[in-house]
mmCIF file of C-alpha atoms in Angstrom:
data_model
loop_
_atom_site.group_PDB
_atom_site.id
_atom_site.type_symbol
_atom_site.label_atom_id
_atom_site.label_comp_id
_atom_site.label_asym_id
_atom_site.label_seq_id
_atom_site.Cartn_x
_atom_site.Cartn_y
_atom_site.Cartn_z
ATOM 1 C CA UNK A 31 97.682 191.128 138.160
ATOM 2 C CA UNK A 32 100.450 193.755 138.371
ATOM 3 C CA UNK A 33 100.827 196.223 136.172
ATOM 4 C CA UNK A 34 103.815 199.143 137.018
ATOM 5 C CA UNK A 35 102.768 202.188 134.990
ATOM 6 C CA UNK A 36 106.050 205.117 134.483
ATOM 7 C CA UNK A 37 106.920 203.767 137.977
ATOM 8 C CA UNK A 38 110.287 205.706 137.991
ATOM 9 C CA UNK A 39 112.865 204.691 141.316
ATOM 10 C CA UNK A 40 115.777 207.483 143.076
ATOM 11 C CA UNK A 41 118.026 206.674 145.736
ATOM 12 C CA UNK A 42 119.084 209.625 147.132
ATOM 13 C CA UNK A 43 118.452 213.283 147.220
ATOM 14 C CA UNK A 44 117.721 213.484 143.175
ATOM 15 C CA UNK A 45 118.715 216.646 143.203
ATOM 16 C CA UNK A 46 122.315 215.955 144.459
ATOM 17 C CA UNK A 47 125.549 214.830 141.809
ATOM 18 C CA UNK A 48 125.031 211.440 144.252
ATOM 19 C CA UNK A 49 121.490 210.159 143.207
ATOM 20 C CA UNK A 50 121.151 207.294 141.616
ATOM 21 C CA UNK A 51 118.216 206.478 139.156
ATOM 22 C CA UNK A 52 118.115 202.799 139.242
ATOM 23 C CA UNK A 53 114.290 202.550 137.224
ATOM 24 C CA UNK A 54 113.212 204.589 134.417
ATOM 25 C CA UNK A 55 109.491 204.834 133.357
ATOM 26 C CA UNK A 56 108.924 201.127 133.786
ATOM 27 C CA UNK A 57 105.892 200.072 132.059
ATOM 28 C CA UNK A 58 104.881 196.087 132.400
ATOM 29 C CA UNK A 59 101.975 194.384 133.078
ATOM 30 C CA UNK A 60 101.792 191.421 134.259
ATOM 31 C CA UNK A 61 98.458 189.035 133.444
ATOM 32 C CA UNK A 62 96.566 187.154 136.573
ATOM 33 C CA UNK A 63 97.574 183.959 136.522
ATOM 34 C CA UNK A 64 100.404 184.566 134.509
ATOM 35 C CA UNK A 65 104.691 183.090 134.923
ATOM 36 C CA UNK A 66 106.416 186.083 134.148
ATOM 37 C CA UNK A 67 110.095 186.502 134.443
ATOM 38 C CA UNK A 68 112.019 189.903 134.290
ATOM 39 C CA UNK A 69 115.560 189.374 133.058
ATOM 40 C CA UNK A 70 119.049 190.878 133.094
ATOM 41 C CA UNK A 71 122.354 191.958 134.060
ATOM 42 C CA UNK A 72 123.319 192.277 138.004
ATOM 43 C CA UNK A 73 122.329 195.978 138.821
ATOM 44 C CA UNK A 74 119.768 196.649 135.995
ATOM 45 C CA UNK A 75 117.650 197.061 137.862
ATOM 46 C CA UNK A 76 116.016 193.409 138.817
ATOM 47 C CA UNK A 77 115.586 193.768 141.963
ATOM 48 C CA UNK A 78 114.226 196.926 143.189
ATOM 49 C CA UNK A 79 111.279 195.921 140.682
ATOM 50 C CA UNK A 80 110.734 193.217 143.016
ATOM 51 C CA UNK A 81 111.083 195.528 145.740
ATOM 52 C CA UNK A 82 108.000 197.926 145.057
ATOM 53 C CA UNK A 83 105.251 195.555 144.110
ATOM 54 C CA UNK A 84 104.961 194.603 148.267
ATOM 55 C CA UNK A 85 106.410 197.822 149.898
ATOM 56 C CA UNK A 86 109.666 197.337 150.218
ATOM 57 C CA UNK A 87 110.853 200.059 148.323
ATOM 58 C CA UNK A 88 108.353 202.985 147.252
ATOM 59 C CA UNK A 89 108.459 204.690 143.169
ATOM 60 C CA UNK A 90 109.871 207.712 143.647
ATOM 61 C CA UNK A 91 107.763 208.831 140.762
ATOM 62 C CA UNK A 92 104.354 206.620 138.853
ATOM 63 C CA UNK A 93 102.672 203.495 140.282
ATOM 64 C CA UNK A 94 103.111 200.126 141.024
ATOM 65 C CA UNK A 95 99.506 198.547 141.558
ATOM 66 C CA UNK A 96 98.789 194.702 142.630
ATOM 67 C CA UNK A 97 94.721 193.778 142.013
ATOM 68 C CA UNK A 98 93.828 197.864 141.968
ATOM 69 C CA UNK A 99 95.589 198.194 144.930
ATOM 70 C CA UNK A 100 98.483 200.904 144.277
ATOM 71 C CA UNK A 101 100.970 199.487 146.905
ATOM 72 C CA UNK A 102 103.096 203.600 147.086
ATOM 73 C CA UNK A 103 99.838 204.815 148.458
ATOM 74 C CA UNK A 104 99.424 202.089 151.428
ATOM 75 C CA UNK A 105 100.495 202.733 154.867
ATOM 76 C CA UNK A 106 100.944 200.289 157.091
ATOM 77 C CA UNK A 107 98.531 198.411 157.960
ATOM 78 C CA UNK A 108 97.797 198.362 154.823
ATOM 79 C CA UNK A 109 100.861 196.922 153.507
ATOM 80 C CA UNK A 110 101.203 194.492 155.861
ATOM 81 C CA UNK A 111 97.308 193.299 154.714
ATOM 82 C CA UNK A 112 98.888 192.980 150.993
ATOM 83 C CA UNK A 113 102.117 191.714 151.879
ATOM 84 C CA UNK A 114 99.802 188.384 153.135
ATOM 85 C CA UNK A 115 99.234 188.132 149.629
ATOM 86 C CA UNK A 116 101.844 188.573 147.849
ATOM 87 C CA UNK A 117 104.445 185.566 149.211
ATOM 88 C CA UNK A 118 108.271 186.141 148.780
ATOM 89 C CA UNK A 119 111.062 182.759 147.898
ATOM 90 C CA UNK A 120 114.535 184.085 148.234
ATOM 91 C CA UNK A 121 117.750 183.097 146.788
ATOM 92 C CA UNK A 122 119.711 182.427 150.190
ATOM 93 C CA UNK A 123 115.961 180.536 151.495
ATOM 94 C CA UNK A 124 116.125 182.856 154.378
ATOM 95 C CA UNK A 125 114.976 180.042 157.364
ATOM 96 C CA UNK A 126 115.094 180.330 160.305
ATOM 97 C CA UNK A 127 118.102 177.811 161.559
ATOM 98 C CA UNK A 128 116.810 177.138 165.134
ATOM 99 C CA UNK A 129 113.318 176.241 163.761
ATOM 100 C CA UNK A 130 112.652 172.696 161.945
ATOM 101 C CA UNK A 131 110.870 172.078 158.340
ATOM 102 C CA UNK A 132 107.720 172.557 160.111
ATOM 103 C CA UNK A 133 107.702 175.633 162.072
ATOM 104 C CA UNK A 134 109.269 177.491 159.613
ATOM 105 C CA UNK A 135 106.749 177.041 157.288
ATOM 106 C CA UNK A 136 103.868 177.817 160.271
ATOM 107 C CA UNK A 137 106.117 181.180 161.245
ATOM 108 C CA UNK A 138 103.961 183.555 158.770
ATOM 109 C CA UNK A 139 100.590 182.201 160.452
ATOM 110 C CA UNK A 140 101.700 182.163 164.058
ATOM 111 C CA UNK A 141 103.250 186.138 163.475
ATOM 112 C CA UNK A 142 99.494 186.419 161.939
ATOM 113 C CA UNK A 143 97.322 185.678 164.609
ATOM 114 C CA UNK A 144 96.197 181.586 162.962
ATOM 115 C CA UNK A 145 94.898 178.813 165.348
ATOM 116 C CA UNK A 146 97.523 176.239 166.313
ATOM 117 C CA UNK A 147 94.946 174.564 165.252
ATOM 118 C CA UNK A 148 94.483 175.523 161.691
ATOM 119 C CA UNK A 149 98.375 175.931 161.315
ATOM 120 C CA UNK A 150 98.378 172.053 161.826
ATOM 121 C CA UNK A 151 95.827 171.723 159.130
ATOM 122 C CA UNK A 152 97.527 174.445 156.687
ATOM 123 C CA UNK A 153 101.202 173.428 157.062
ATOM 124 C CA UNK A 154 100.746 169.610 156.855
ATOM 125 C CA UNK A 155 99.402 170.103 153.602
ATOM 126 C CA UNK A 156 101.528 172.619 151.940
ATOM 127 C CA UNK A 157 104.913 170.416 153.092
ATOM 128 C CA UNK A 158 102.889 167.609 151.131
ATOM 129 C CA UNK A 159 102.860 169.919 148.274
ATOM 130 C CA UNK A 160 106.487 170.872 147.789
ATOM 131 C CA UNK A 161 107.284 166.840 148.519
ATOM 132 C CA UNK A 162 108.106 167.564 151.836
ATOM 133 C CA UNK A 163 106.251 165.546 153.882
ATOM 134 C CA UNK A 164 108.333 163.774 155.639
ATOM 135 C CA UNK A 165 110.930 166.470 156.611
ATOM 136 C CA UNK A 166 108.782 168.288 158.562
ATOM 137 C CA UNK A 167 110.594 167.886 162.366
ATOM 138 C CA UNK A 168 113.522 168.036 160.199
ATOM 139 C CA UNK A 169 115.396 171.817 160.652
ATOM 140 C CA UNK A 170 117.780 173.670 157.470
ATOM 141 C CA UNK A 171 120.864 172.366 158.731
ATOM 142 C CA UNK A 172 119.441 168.533 157.880
ATOM 143 C CA UNK A 173 118.258 169.958 154.675
ATOM 144 C CA UNK A 174 119.598 170.344 150.540
ATOM 145 C CA UNK A 175 119.447 173.260 149.051
ATOM 146 C CA UNK A 176 116.729 172.481 147.174
ATOM 147 C CA UNK A 177 115.030 170.763 149.790
ATOM 148 C CA UNK A 178 114.975 174.431 152.016
ATOM 149 C CA UNK A 179 114.159 176.523 149.270
ATOM 150 C CA UNK A 180 110.891 173.542 148.855
ATOM 151 C CA UNK A 181 110.453 174.653 152.849
ATOM 152 C CA UNK A 182 110.562 178.641 150.968
ATOM 153 C CA UNK A 183 108.298 177.842 148.833
ATOM 154 C CA UNK A 184 105.814 175.966 151.170
ATOM 155 C CA UNK A 185 106.042 178.934 153.484
ATOM 156 C CA UNK A 186 105.335 182.099 151.247
ATOM 157 C CA UNK A 187 102.364 179.663 150.420
ATOM 158 C CA UNK A 188 101.100 179.289 154.110
ATOM 159 C CA UNK A 189 99.325 182.778 153.979
ATOM 160 C CA UNK A 190 97.153 182.411 150.349
ATOM 161 C CA UNK A 191 99.332 184.653 148.259
ATOM 162 C CA UNK A 192 97.649 185.743 144.955
ATOM 163 C CA UNK A 193 100.764 186.762 143.599
ATOM 164 C CA UNK A 194 104.228 184.720 144.531
ATOM 165 C CA UNK A 195 107.442 186.183 143.751
ATOM 166 C CA UNK A 196 110.461 184.609 142.889
ATOM 167 C CA UNK A 197 113.791 186.530 143.659
ATOM 168 C CA UNK A 198 116.993 184.676 142.102
ATOM 169 C CA UNK A 199 115.285 181.596 143.502
ATOM 170 C CA UNK A 200 117.068 179.098 141.985
ATOM 171 C CA UNK A 201 121.250 181.169 142.053
ATOM 172 C CA UNK A 202 122.400 178.884 144.262
ATOM 173 C CA UNK A 203 121.281 175.755 143.618
ATOM 174 C CA UNK A 204 122.831 173.065 141.002
ATOM 175 C CA UNK A 205 121.162 172.298 137.735
ATOM 176 C CA UNK A 206 119.093 168.971 137.998
ATOM 177 C CA UNK A 207 117.859 171.033 141.808
ATOM 178 C CA UNK A 208 116.431 173.929 139.236
ATOM 179 C CA UNK A 209 115.092 171.897 137.075
ATOM 180 C CA UNK A 210 112.998 170.351 140.366
ATOM 181 C CA UNK A 211 112.280 173.983 141.835
ATOM 182 C CA UNK A 212 110.680 174.664 138.755
ATOM 183 C CA UNK A 213 109.125 171.988 137.419
ATOM 184 C CA UNK A 214 106.867 172.951 141.387
ATOM 185 C CA UNK A 215 106.677 176.498 140.570
ATOM 186 C CA UNK A 216 104.657 175.229 137.308
ATOM 187 C CA UNK A 217 102.219 172.759 139.405
ATOM 188 C CA UNK A 218 101.750 175.668 141.802
ATOM 189 C CA UNK A 219 100.947 177.809 138.681
ATOM 190 C CA UNK A 220 98.445 175.094 137.186
ATOM 191 C CA UNK A 221 96.792 173.500 140.142
ATOM 192 C CA UNK A 222 96.410 177.271 142.654
ATOM 193 C CA UNK A 223 95.826 179.554 140.117
ATOM 194 C CA UNK A 224 98.295 180.954 141.439
ATOM 195 C CA UNK A 225 100.570 184.478 139.327
ATOM 196 C CA UNK A 226 104.463 184.162 139.469
ATOM 197 C CA UNK A 227 106.465 187.027 138.357
ATOM 198 C CA UNK A 228 110.219 185.712 139.375
ATOM 199 C CA UNK A 229 113.839 187.742 138.374
ATOM 200 C CA UNK A 230 117.120 186.358 137.069
ATOM 201 C CA UNK A 231 119.648 186.536 135.357
ATOM 202 C CA UNK A 232 119.714 182.643 134.268
ATOM 203 C CA UNK A 233 118.001 182.029 130.590
ATOM 204 C CA UNK A 234 117.801 178.890 131.023
ATOM 205 C CA UNK A 235 114.830 179.500 134.026
ATOM 206 C CA UNK A 236 112.666 182.389 132.007
ATOM 207 C CA UNK A 237 112.926 179.459 128.657
ATOM 208 C CA UNK A 238 111.989 176.784 130.819
ATOM 209 C CA UNK A 239 108.654 178.484 132.795
ATOM 210 C CA UNK A 240 107.803 181.927 131.569
ATOM 211 C CA UNK A 241 105.056 182.904 128.986
ATOM 212 C CA UNK A 242 106.222 185.751 129.212
ATOM 213 C CA UNK A 243 109.691 188.268 130.166
ATOM 214 C CA UNK A 244 111.133 191.424 130.205
ATOM 215 C CA UNK A 245 113.825 192.419 129.742
ATOM 216 C CA UNK A 246 115.638 195.233 132.122
ATOM 217 C CA UNK A 247 118.822 197.554 131.555
ATOM 218 C CA UNK A 248 120.095 200.306 133.531
ATOM 219 C CA UNK A 249 116.967 201.478 134.999
ATOM 220 C CA UNK A 250 114.777 200.825 131.395
ATOM 221 C CA UNK A 251 112.391 198.058 129.926
ATOM 222 C CA UNK A 252 114.337 197.717 126.622
ATOM 223 C CA UNK A 253 112.519 194.835 125.630
ATOM 224 C CA UNK A 254 108.865 192.984 126.493
ATOM 225 C CA UNK A 255 106.578 190.110 124.912
ATOM 226 C CA UNK A 256 106.289 186.401 125.190
ATOM 227 C CA UNK A 257 108.823 184.146 125.913
ATOM 228 C CA UNK A 258 108.928 182.453 122.787
ATOM 229 C CA UNK A 259 109.240 185.716 120.436
ATOM 230 C CA UNK A 260 112.001 187.546 122.711
ATOM 231 C CA UNK A 261 114.289 184.204 123.236
ATOM 232 C CA UNK A 262 113.421 183.305 118.971
ATOM 233 C CA UNK A 263 113.898 187.214 117.825
ATOM 234 C CA UNK A 264 115.207 189.653 119.626
ATOM 235 C CA UNK A 265 115.816 192.696 118.837
ATOM 236 C CA UNK A 266 117.858 194.987 121.312
ATOM 237 C CA UNK A 267 121.515 194.230 121.981
ATOM 238 C CA UNK A 268 121.358 193.983 126.106
ATOM 239 C CA UNK A 269 118.579 191.121 124.493
ATOM 240 C CA UNK A 270 121.234 189.309 121.783
ATOM 241 C CA UNK A 271 123.918 189.935 124.310
ATOM 242 C CA UNK A 272 121.769 187.906 127.483
ATOM 243 C CA UNK A 273 120.589 185.303 125.292
ATOM 244 C CA UNK A 274 123.815 184.146 122.613
ATOM 245 C CA UNK A 275 124.837 181.560 125.087
ATOM 246 C CA UNK A 276 120.557 180.156 126.032
ATOM 247 C CA UNK A 277 119.558 179.761 122.679
ATOM 248 C CA UNK A 278 120.306 177.803 118.900
ATOM 249 C CA UNK A 279 123.791 176.466 118.146
ATOM 250 C CA UNK A 280 127.361 177.771 118.748
ATOM 251 C CA UNK A 281 130.054 177.852 115.867
ATOM 252 C CA UNK A 282 133.926 176.760 116.716
ATOM 253 C CA UNK A 283 136.210 179.355 116.814
ATOM 254 C CA UNK A 284 138.187 177.313 113.572
ATOM 255 C CA UNK A 285 135.439 178.810 111.607
ATOM 256 C CA UNK A 286 134.192 182.001 113.045
ATOM 257 C CA UNK A 287 137.380 183.201 113.158
ATOM 258 C CA UNK A 288 137.541 182.057 108.852
ATOM 259 C CA UNK A 289 134.216 183.682 107.997
ATOM 260 C CA UNK A 290 134.614 186.222 105.923
ATOM 261 C CA UNK A 291 131.886 189.424 104.776
ATOM 262 C CA UNK A 292 131.511 189.679 101.453
ATOM 263 C CA UNK A 293 131.939 185.730 99.156
ATOM 264 C CA UNK A 294 134.998 185.510 96.252
ATOM 265 C CA UNK A 295 135.628 182.357 93.920
ATOM 266 C CA UNK A 296 135.508 178.676 95.240
ATOM 267 C CA UNK A 297 133.993 180.479 98.309
ATOM 268 C CA UNK A 298 131.473 178.742 101.292
ATOM 269 C CA UNK A 299 127.997 180.535 102.740
ATOM 270 C CA UNK A 300 127.591 179.213 106.128
ATOM 271 C CA UNK A 301 123.318 180.272 106.854
ATOM 272 C CA UNK A 302 121.972 179.825 110.156
ATOM 273 C CA UNK A 303 118.063 177.940 109.423
ATOM 274 C CA UNK A 304 115.443 178.347 112.096
ATOM 275 C CA UNK A 305 112.654 175.708 112.380
ATOM 276 C CA UNK A 306 110.008 176.558 114.814
ATOM 277 C CA UNK A 307 105.914 175.973 114.512
ATOM 278 C CA UNK A 308 105.112 173.819 111.638
ATOM 279 C CA UNK A 309 108.440 174.022 110.027
ATOM 280 C CA UNK A 310 109.788 172.234 113.559
ATOM 281 C CA UNK A 311 108.528 168.695 112.082
ATOM 282 C CA UNK A 312 108.835 168.866 108.695
ATOM 283 C CA UNK A 313 112.216 167.171 106.580
ATOM 284 C CA UNK A 314 113.023 169.978 105.385
ATOM 285 C CA UNK A 315 116.914 169.586 105.065
ATOM 286 C CA UNK A 316 116.528 166.192 103.324
ATOM 287 C CA UNK A 317 114.610 169.268 101.393
ATOM 288 C CA UNK A 318 116.660 171.877 100.962
ATOM 289 C CA UNK A 319 119.128 169.322 99.396
ATOM 290 C CA UNK A 320 117.338 167.704 97.042
ATOM 291 C CA UNK A 321 116.525 171.844 95.765
ATOM 292 C CA UNK A 322 119.497 173.326 95.323
ATOM 293 C CA UNK A 323 122.288 169.703 94.899
ATOM 294 C CA UNK A 324 124.427 168.179 97.017
ATOM 295 C CA UNK A 325 127.223 169.824 98.251
ATOM 296 C CA UNK A 326 124.803 170.624 101.754
ATOM 297 C CA UNK A 327 127.370 170.520 104.425
ATOM 298 C CA UNK A 328 125.342 170.470 108.198
ATOM 299 C CA UNK A 329 127.926 172.469 110.705
ATOM 300 C CA UNK A 330 126.060 172.754 113.774
ATOM 301 C CA UNK A 331 121.830 171.922 115.077
ATOM 302 C CA UNK A 332 119.526 171.762 117.577
ATOM 303 C CA UNK A 333 116.944 171.639 118.793
ATOM 304 C CA UNK A 334 115.409 172.070 122.405
ATOM 305 C CA UNK A 335 111.696 174.471 124.250
ATOM 306 C CA UNK A 336 111.058 177.873 124.620
ATOM 307 C CA UNK A 337 108.438 178.244 126.790
ATOM 308 C CA UNK A 338 106.113 174.647 125.393
ATOM 309 C CA UNK A 339 107.023 175.322 122.132
ATOM 310 C CA UNK A 340 109.655 173.046 119.839
ATOM 311 C CA UNK A 341 112.859 175.781 118.038
ATOM 312 C CA UNK A 342 115.057 174.395 116.398
ATOM 313 C CA UNK A 343 118.328 175.504 114.568
ATOM 314 C CA UNK A 344 120.565 174.529 111.789
ATOM 315 C CA UNK A 345 124.257 175.846 110.098
ATOM 316 C CA UNK A 346 124.444 174.463 107.104
ATOM 317 C CA UNK A 347 127.304 175.714 104.777
ATOM 318 C CA UNK A 348 127.161 175.547 100.451
ATOM 319 C CA UNK A 349 128.803 176.929 97.634
ATOM 320 C CA UNK A 350 128.308 180.984 96.946
ATOM 321 C CA UNK A 351 128.193 180.716 93.460
ATOM 322 C CA UNK A 352 124.624 182.406 91.527
ATOM 323 C CA UNK A 353 122.624 179.395 90.756
ATOM 324 C CA UNK A 354 123.423 177.691 94.274
ATOM 325 C CA UNK A 355 122.596 180.760 95.521
ATOM 326 C CA UNK A 356 119.479 181.521 94.125
ATOM 327 C CA UNK A 357 118.047 177.464 94.342
ATOM 328 C CA UNK A 358 118.784 178.350 97.728
ATOM 329 C CA UNK A 359 116.466 181.731 98.044
ATOM 330 C CA UNK A 360 113.377 180.189 96.299
ATOM 331 C CA UNK A 361 113.587 177.077 98.761
ATOM 332 C CA UNK A 362 113.135 179.435 102.202
ATOM 333 C CA UNK A 363 110.747 182.057 99.916
ATOM 334 C CA UNK A 364 109.025 179.058 99.472
ATOM 335 C CA UNK A 365 108.722 176.964 102.531
ATOM 336 C CA UNK A 366 109.055 180.293 105.057
ATOM 337 C CA UNK A 367 112.114 179.462 106.306
ATOM 338 C CA UNK A 368 114.021 182.254 108.819
ATOM 339 C CA UNK A 369 117.315 182.412 108.046
ATOM 340 C CA UNK A 370 120.229 184.594 108.476
ATOM 341 C CA UNK A 371 123.292 184.796 106.232
ATOM 342 C CA UNK A 372 127.020 183.953 108.966
ATOM 343 C CA UNK A 373 129.382 185.422 106.334
ATOM 344 C CA UNK A 374 131.469 183.640 104.104
ATOM 345 C CA UNK A 375 134.434 181.400 104.623
ATOM 346 C CA UNK A 376 137.311 179.879 101.726
#
């Protein structure tokens, strides 16, 4: 649906020392019908990337294609046609305060020259779709943040786009409202077959709804793949840093402060066990105790859902003796558990 092919974006004169490369040789594909996420820190290039999709910016090199159309090669008339097939929702809603919810949703249709009768046929069902059928005559000042974003989503859908762009659309919302908006986006994706491309710095957003994800850092895509693979096995340092608080368990300081890289006599080893796929539903903790002995201490654990799949993480400790270590390693090999030695404590 969307293809970034060796895309570079430079701001300023490339020959000048003050020029800035916001994107450097980006290759990325957004499959049709998917919910795809691009994550990164502020200033990483996320917003520039998404502005290239609807022609608000043009690449300095490379090509951005939407449904086979080279966006950078379009003239103004071509861009207007493209933008009717690309909806966009924003962090701060961008609603007109002097217009009701109904009129805000109707605005892109009015601009496109749609008749008043046809607008009425479209706007009512769209407000119903986003759960605001009873708020048609309300002004933005009378709506909550979540309701304003729902109006923004309905407006983005008014021209029946093939692609929906989300630019930090939940960053200004509280966690409960964010969850309701994400559920709405999943519903729209499923019922309308709409392709969704979202950019965010919120890892929970991507973890909840995206099927695939790309990580951008300093204008480069440093890692990409399925959301589950990226979140459960991040390989790049930037990805690991971004996800450090979003996935798995964090040990208390009194434990981490005493961790050592090598074992001394009498020490215990701390091991993180990772459960996913078939292992997520097996009683492996009880079997671990049976395999290596009763002196196993569970320090922390969690189970969560990533892109619709279960993922669990458990931190245990046991004596760091050769005999116990050998039995534990044999158990891990037999069960296919993914493990990581975190260190040793006295």
